[in-house]
mmCIF file of C-alpha atoms in Angstrom:
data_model
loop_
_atom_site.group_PDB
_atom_site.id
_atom_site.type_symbol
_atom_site.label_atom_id
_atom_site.label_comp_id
_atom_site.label_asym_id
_atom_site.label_seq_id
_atom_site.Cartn_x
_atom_site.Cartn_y
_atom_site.Cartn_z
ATOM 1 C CA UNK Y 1 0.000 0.000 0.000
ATOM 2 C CA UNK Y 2 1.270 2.988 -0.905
ATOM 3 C CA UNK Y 3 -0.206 6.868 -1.846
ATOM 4 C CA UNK Y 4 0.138 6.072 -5.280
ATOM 5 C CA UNK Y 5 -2.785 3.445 -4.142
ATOM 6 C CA UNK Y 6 -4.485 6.114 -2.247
ATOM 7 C CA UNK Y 7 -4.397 8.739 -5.804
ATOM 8 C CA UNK Y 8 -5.805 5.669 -7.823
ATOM 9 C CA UNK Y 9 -8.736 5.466 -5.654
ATOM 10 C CA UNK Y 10 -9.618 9.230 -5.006
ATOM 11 C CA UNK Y 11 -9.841 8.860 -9.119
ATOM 12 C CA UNK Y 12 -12.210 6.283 -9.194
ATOM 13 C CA UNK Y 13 -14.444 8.331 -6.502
ATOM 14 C CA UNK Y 14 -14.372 11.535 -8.667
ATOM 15 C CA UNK Y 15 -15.236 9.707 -11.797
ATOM 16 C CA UNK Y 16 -17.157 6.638 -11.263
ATOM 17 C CA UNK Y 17 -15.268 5.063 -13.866
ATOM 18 C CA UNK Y 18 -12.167 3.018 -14.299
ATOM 19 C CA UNK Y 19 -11.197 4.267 -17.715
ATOM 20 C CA UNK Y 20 -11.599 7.894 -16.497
ATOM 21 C CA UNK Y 21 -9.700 7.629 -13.478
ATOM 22 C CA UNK Y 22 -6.592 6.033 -15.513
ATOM 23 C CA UNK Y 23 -6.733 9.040 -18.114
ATOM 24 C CA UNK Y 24 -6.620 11.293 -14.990
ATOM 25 C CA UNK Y 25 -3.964 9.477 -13.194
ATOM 26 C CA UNK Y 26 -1.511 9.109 -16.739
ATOM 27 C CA UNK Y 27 -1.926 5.517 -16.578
ATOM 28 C CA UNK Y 28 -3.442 2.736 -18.499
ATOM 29 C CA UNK Y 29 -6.881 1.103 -17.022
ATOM 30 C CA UNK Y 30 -5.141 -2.158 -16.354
ATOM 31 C CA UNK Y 31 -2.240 -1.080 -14.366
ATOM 32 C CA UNK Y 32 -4.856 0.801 -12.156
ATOM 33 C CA UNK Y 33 -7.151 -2.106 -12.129
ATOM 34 C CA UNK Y 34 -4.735 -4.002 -10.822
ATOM 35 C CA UNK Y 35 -3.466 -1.741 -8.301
ATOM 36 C CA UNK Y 36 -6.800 -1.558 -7.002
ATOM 37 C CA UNK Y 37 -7.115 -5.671 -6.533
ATOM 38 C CA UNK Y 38 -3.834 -5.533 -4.847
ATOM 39 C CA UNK Y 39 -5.333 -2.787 -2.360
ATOM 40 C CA UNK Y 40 -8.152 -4.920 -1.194
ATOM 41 C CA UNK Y 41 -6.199 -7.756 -1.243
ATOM 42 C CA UNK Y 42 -3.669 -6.261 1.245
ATOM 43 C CA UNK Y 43 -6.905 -4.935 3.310
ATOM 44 C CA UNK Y 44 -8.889 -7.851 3.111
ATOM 45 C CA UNK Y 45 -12.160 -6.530 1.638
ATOM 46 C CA UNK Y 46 -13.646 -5.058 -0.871
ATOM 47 C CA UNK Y 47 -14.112 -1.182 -1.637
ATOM 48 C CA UNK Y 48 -15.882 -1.935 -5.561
ATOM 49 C CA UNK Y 49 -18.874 -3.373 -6.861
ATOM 50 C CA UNK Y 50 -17.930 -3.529 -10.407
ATOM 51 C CA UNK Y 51 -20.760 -3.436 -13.134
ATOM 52 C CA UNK Y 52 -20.296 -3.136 -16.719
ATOM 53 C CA UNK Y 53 -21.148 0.288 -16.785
ATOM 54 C CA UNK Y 54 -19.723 2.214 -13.794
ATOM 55 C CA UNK Y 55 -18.189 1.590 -9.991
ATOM 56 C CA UNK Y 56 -20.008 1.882 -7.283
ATOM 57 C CA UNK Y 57 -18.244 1.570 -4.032
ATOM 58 C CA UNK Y 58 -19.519 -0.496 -0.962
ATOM 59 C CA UNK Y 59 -20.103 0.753 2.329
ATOM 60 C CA UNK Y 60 -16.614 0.018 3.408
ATOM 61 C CA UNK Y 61 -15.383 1.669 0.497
ATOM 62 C CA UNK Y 62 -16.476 4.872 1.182
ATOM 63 C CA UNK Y 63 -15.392 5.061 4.629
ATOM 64 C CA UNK Y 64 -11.626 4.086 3.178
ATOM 65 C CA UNK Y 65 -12.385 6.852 -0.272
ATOM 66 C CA UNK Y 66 -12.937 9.310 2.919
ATOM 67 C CA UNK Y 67 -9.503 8.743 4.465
ATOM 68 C CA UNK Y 68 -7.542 8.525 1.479
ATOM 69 C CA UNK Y 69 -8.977 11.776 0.566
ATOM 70 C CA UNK Y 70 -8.087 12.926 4.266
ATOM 71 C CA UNK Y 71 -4.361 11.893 3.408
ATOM 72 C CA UNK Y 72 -4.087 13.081 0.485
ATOM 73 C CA UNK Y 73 -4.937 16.718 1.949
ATOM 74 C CA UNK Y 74 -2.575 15.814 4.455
ATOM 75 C CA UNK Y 75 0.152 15.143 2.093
ATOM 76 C CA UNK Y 76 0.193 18.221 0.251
ATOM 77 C CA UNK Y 77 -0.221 19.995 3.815
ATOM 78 C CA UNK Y 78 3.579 18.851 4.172
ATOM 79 C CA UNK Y 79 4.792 19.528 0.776
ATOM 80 C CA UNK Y 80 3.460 23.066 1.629
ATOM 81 C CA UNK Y 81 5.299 22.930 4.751
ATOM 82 C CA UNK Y 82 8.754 21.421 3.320
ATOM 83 C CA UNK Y 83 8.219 24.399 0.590
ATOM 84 C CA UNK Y 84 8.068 26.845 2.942
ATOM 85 C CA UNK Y 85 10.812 25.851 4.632
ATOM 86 C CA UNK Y 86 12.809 26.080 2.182
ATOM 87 C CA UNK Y 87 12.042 29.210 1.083
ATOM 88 C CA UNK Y 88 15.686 30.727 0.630
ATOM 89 C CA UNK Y 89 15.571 27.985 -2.147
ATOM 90 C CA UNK Y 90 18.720 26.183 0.050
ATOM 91 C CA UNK Y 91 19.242 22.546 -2.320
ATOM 92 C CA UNK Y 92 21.662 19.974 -0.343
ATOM 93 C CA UNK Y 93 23.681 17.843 -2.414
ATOM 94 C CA UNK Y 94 25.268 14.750 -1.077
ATOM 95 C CA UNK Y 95 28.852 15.178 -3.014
ATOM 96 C CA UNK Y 96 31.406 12.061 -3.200
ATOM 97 C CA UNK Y 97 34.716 12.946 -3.887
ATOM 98 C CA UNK Y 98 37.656 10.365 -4.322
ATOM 99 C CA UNK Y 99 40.466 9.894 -1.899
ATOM 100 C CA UNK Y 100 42.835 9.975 -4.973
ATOM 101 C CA UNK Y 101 42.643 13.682 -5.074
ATOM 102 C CA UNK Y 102 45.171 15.673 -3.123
ATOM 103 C CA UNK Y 103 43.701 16.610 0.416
ATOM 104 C CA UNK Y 104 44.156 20.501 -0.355
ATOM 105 C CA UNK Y 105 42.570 20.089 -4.063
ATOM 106 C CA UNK Y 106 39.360 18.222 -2.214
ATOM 107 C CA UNK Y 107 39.310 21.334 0.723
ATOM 108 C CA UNK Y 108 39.479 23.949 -2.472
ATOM 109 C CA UNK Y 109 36.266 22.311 -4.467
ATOM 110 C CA UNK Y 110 34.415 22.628 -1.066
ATOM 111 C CA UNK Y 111 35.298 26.140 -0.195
ATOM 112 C CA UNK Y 112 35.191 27.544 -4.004
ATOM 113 C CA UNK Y 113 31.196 25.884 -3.875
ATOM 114 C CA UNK Y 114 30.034 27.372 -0.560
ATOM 115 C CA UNK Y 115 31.172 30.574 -0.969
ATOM 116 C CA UNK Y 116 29.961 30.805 -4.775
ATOM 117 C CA UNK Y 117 26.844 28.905 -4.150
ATOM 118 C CA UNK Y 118 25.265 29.602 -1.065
ATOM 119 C CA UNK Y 119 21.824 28.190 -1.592
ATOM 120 C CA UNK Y 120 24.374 25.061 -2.036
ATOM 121 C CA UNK Y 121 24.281 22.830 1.118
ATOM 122 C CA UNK Y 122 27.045 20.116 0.765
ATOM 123 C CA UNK Y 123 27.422 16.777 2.420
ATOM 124 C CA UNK Y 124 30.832 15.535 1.107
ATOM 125 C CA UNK Y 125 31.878 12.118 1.647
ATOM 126 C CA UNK Y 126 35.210 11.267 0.620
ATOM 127 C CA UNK Y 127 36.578 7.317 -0.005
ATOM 128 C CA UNK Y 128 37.304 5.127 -2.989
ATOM 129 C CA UNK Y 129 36.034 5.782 -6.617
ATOM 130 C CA UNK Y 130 34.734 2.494 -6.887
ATOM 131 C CA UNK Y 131 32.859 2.774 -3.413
ATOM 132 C CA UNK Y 132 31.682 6.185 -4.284
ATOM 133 C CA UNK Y 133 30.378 5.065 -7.920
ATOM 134 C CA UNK Y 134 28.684 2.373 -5.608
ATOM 135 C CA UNK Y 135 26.854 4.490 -3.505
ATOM 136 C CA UNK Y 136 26.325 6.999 -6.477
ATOM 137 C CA UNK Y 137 24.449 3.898 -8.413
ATOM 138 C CA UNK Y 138 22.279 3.662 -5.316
ATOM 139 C CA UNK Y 139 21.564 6.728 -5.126
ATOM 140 C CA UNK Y 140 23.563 7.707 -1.575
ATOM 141 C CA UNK Y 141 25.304 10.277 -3.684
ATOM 142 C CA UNK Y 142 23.823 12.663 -5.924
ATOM 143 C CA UNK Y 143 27.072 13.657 -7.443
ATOM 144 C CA UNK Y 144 31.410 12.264 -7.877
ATOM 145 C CA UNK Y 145 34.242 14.199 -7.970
ATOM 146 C CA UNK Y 146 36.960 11.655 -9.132
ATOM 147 C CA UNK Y 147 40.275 12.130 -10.389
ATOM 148 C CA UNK Y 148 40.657 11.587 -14.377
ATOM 149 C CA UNK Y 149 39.463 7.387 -13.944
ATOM 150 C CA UNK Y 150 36.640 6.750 -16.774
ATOM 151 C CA UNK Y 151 32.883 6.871 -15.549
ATOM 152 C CA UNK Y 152 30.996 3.528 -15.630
ATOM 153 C CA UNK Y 153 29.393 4.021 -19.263
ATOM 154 C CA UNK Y 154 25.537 4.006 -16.947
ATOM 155 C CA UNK Y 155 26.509 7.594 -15.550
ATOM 156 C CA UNK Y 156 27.389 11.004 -17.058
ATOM 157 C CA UNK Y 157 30.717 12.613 -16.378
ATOM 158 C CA UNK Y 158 32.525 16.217 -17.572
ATOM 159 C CA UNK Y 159 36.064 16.952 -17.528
ATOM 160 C CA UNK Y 160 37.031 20.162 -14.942
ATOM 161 C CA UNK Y 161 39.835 21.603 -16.043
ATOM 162 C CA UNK Y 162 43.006 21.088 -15.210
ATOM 163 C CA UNK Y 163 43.839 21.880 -11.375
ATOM 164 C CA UNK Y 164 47.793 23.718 -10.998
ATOM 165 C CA UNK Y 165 49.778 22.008 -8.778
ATOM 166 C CA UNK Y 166 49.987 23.604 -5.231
ATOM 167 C CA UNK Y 167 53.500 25.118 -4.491
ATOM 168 C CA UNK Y 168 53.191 24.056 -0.994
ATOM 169 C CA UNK Y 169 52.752 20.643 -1.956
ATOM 170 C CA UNK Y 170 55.024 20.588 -5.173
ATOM 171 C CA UNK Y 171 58.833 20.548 -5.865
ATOM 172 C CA UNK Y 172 60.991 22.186 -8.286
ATOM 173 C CA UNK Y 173 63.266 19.834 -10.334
ATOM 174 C CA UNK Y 174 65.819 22.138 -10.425
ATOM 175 C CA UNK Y 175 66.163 22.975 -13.813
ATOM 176 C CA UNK Y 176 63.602 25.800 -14.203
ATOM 177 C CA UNK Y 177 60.795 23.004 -15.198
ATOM 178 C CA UNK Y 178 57.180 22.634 -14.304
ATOM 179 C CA UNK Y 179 56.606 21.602 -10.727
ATOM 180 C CA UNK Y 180 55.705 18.258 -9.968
ATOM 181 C CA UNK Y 181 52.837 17.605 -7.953
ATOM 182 C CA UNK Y 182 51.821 15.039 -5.382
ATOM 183 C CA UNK Y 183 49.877 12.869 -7.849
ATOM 184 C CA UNK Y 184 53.141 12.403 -9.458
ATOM 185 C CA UNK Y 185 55.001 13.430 -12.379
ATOM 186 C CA UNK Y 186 52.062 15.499 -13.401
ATOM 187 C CA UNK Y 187 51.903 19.302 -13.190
ATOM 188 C CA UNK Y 188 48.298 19.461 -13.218
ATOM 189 C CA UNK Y 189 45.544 17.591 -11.303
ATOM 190 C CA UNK Y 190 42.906 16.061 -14.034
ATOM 191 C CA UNK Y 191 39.458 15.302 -12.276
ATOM 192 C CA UNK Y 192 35.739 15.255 -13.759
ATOM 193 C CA UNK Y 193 32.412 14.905 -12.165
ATOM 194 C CA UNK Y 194 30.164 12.548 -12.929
ATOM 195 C CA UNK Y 195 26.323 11.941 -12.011
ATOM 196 C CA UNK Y 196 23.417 9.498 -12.797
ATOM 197 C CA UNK Y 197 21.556 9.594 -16.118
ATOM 198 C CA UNK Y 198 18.659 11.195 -16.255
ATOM 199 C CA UNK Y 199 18.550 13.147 -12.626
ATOM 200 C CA UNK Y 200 16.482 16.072 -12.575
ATOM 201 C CA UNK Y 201 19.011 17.965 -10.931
ATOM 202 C CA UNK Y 202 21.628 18.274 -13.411
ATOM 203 C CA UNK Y 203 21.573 21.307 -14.450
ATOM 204 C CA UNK Y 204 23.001 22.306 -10.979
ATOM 205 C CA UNK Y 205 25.459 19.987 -11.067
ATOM 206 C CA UNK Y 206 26.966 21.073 -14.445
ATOM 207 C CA UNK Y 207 26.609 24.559 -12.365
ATOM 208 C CA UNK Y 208 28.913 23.204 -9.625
ATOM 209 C CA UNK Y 209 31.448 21.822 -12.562
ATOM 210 C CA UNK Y 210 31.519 25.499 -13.691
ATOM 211 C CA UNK Y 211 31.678 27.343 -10.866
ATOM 212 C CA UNK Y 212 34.832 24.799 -10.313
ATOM 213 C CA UNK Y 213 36.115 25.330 -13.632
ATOM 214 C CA UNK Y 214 35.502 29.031 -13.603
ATOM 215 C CA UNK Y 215 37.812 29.370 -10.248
ATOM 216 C CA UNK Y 216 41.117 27.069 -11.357
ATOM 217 C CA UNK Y 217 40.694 29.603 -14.709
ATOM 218 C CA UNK Y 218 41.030 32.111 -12.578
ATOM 219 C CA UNK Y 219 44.067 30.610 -10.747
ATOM 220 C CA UNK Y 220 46.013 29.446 -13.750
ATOM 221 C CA UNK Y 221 45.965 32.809 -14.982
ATOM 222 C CA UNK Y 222 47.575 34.055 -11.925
ATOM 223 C CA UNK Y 223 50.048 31.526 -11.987
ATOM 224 C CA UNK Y 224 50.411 32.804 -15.685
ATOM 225 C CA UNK Y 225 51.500 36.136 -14.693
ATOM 226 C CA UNK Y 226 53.387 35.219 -11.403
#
């Protein structure tokens, strides 16, 4: 039983009529037929008479009709309340980011998205790719930060650009060369982000990839001129 049960039914008591309430509910007759047979089978009695020509509801059935309409008010009585309080239109994003990436890199994505995004609320969690594409599959995560390793080919990813190496946490090689970072031989840190097809939400995640992108621009062409 679920309300998708309960929205099924409060069709069927505004129209009377099975094929009606499956246009209104965007479904076809069957699927709601059914859905109805499995809600008096899980209650253990019956809420329709069924003729050919329209439903009539027992006794029983109305008294259920009443409090599914009484929830259903009450459901949209806390979507108005969960609206409300988020009124300064504050959107929390559960962010993984891999343990691969330098420590200062991780605390500069962080800082450059709260203090560019402040209706941004971030919970980060930081540990393996291949745990965080786990927990990004099942939905734990809305978002990845991983270093340059490919995306499984059932999410989305986008290449940031190139972090500069941190002086504090680079060496020279003593010929005038490009520093050397932690990661390596590399004088840039290569990382993408990468998300689940077809979330609603990705237009502010390709948001957060350019409000990254936008800052290390901004640092390179400091280092440029330095």
């Amino acid at each position: 039983m679920n309300i998708r049960d309960f929205e099924y039914l409060n069709a069927l008591g505004k129209f009377l009529n099975f094929k009606k309430a499956a246009q209104y509910c965007n479904v076809a007759q069957p699927t709601l037929s059914i859905q109805i047979s499995k809600l008096e089978s899980y209650l253990g009695c019956f809420l329709l008479e069924r003729t050919t020509r329209r439903v009539n509801f027992t006794p029983l059935g109305l008294q259920i009709l009443e409090y599914s309409q009484i929830i259903l008010r009450e459901i949209e009585e806390i979507k108005t309340i969960a609206q409300q309080s988020t009124s300064n239109n504050i959107k929390t994003f559960h962010i993984g980011i891999s343990d691969t990436l330098p420590e200062y890199f991780i605390s500069y994505i962080t800082t450059t998205i709260s203090e560019n995004a402040p209706n941004f609320k971030l919970n980060v969690t930081i540990d393996k790719p291949e745990t965080l594409f786990s927990l990004l599959s099942s939905m734990s995560l809305n978002l990845l930060i991983v270093s340059s390793t490919k995306c499984p080919d059932n999410f989305i990813s986008a290449s940031l650009i190139n972090f500069p190496a941190n002086p504090q946490h680079s060496a020279s090689t003593g010929n005038n060369e490009q520093p050397i970072s932690i990661l390596g031989t590399y004088s840039e840190i290569k990382s993408k982000i990468c998300f689940r097809s077809g979330d609603k939400n990705i237009d502010n995640y390709l948001h957060i990839g350019n409000l990254i992108n936008d800052s290390i621009d901004i640092i390179s062409k400091k280092q440029m001129i330095n």
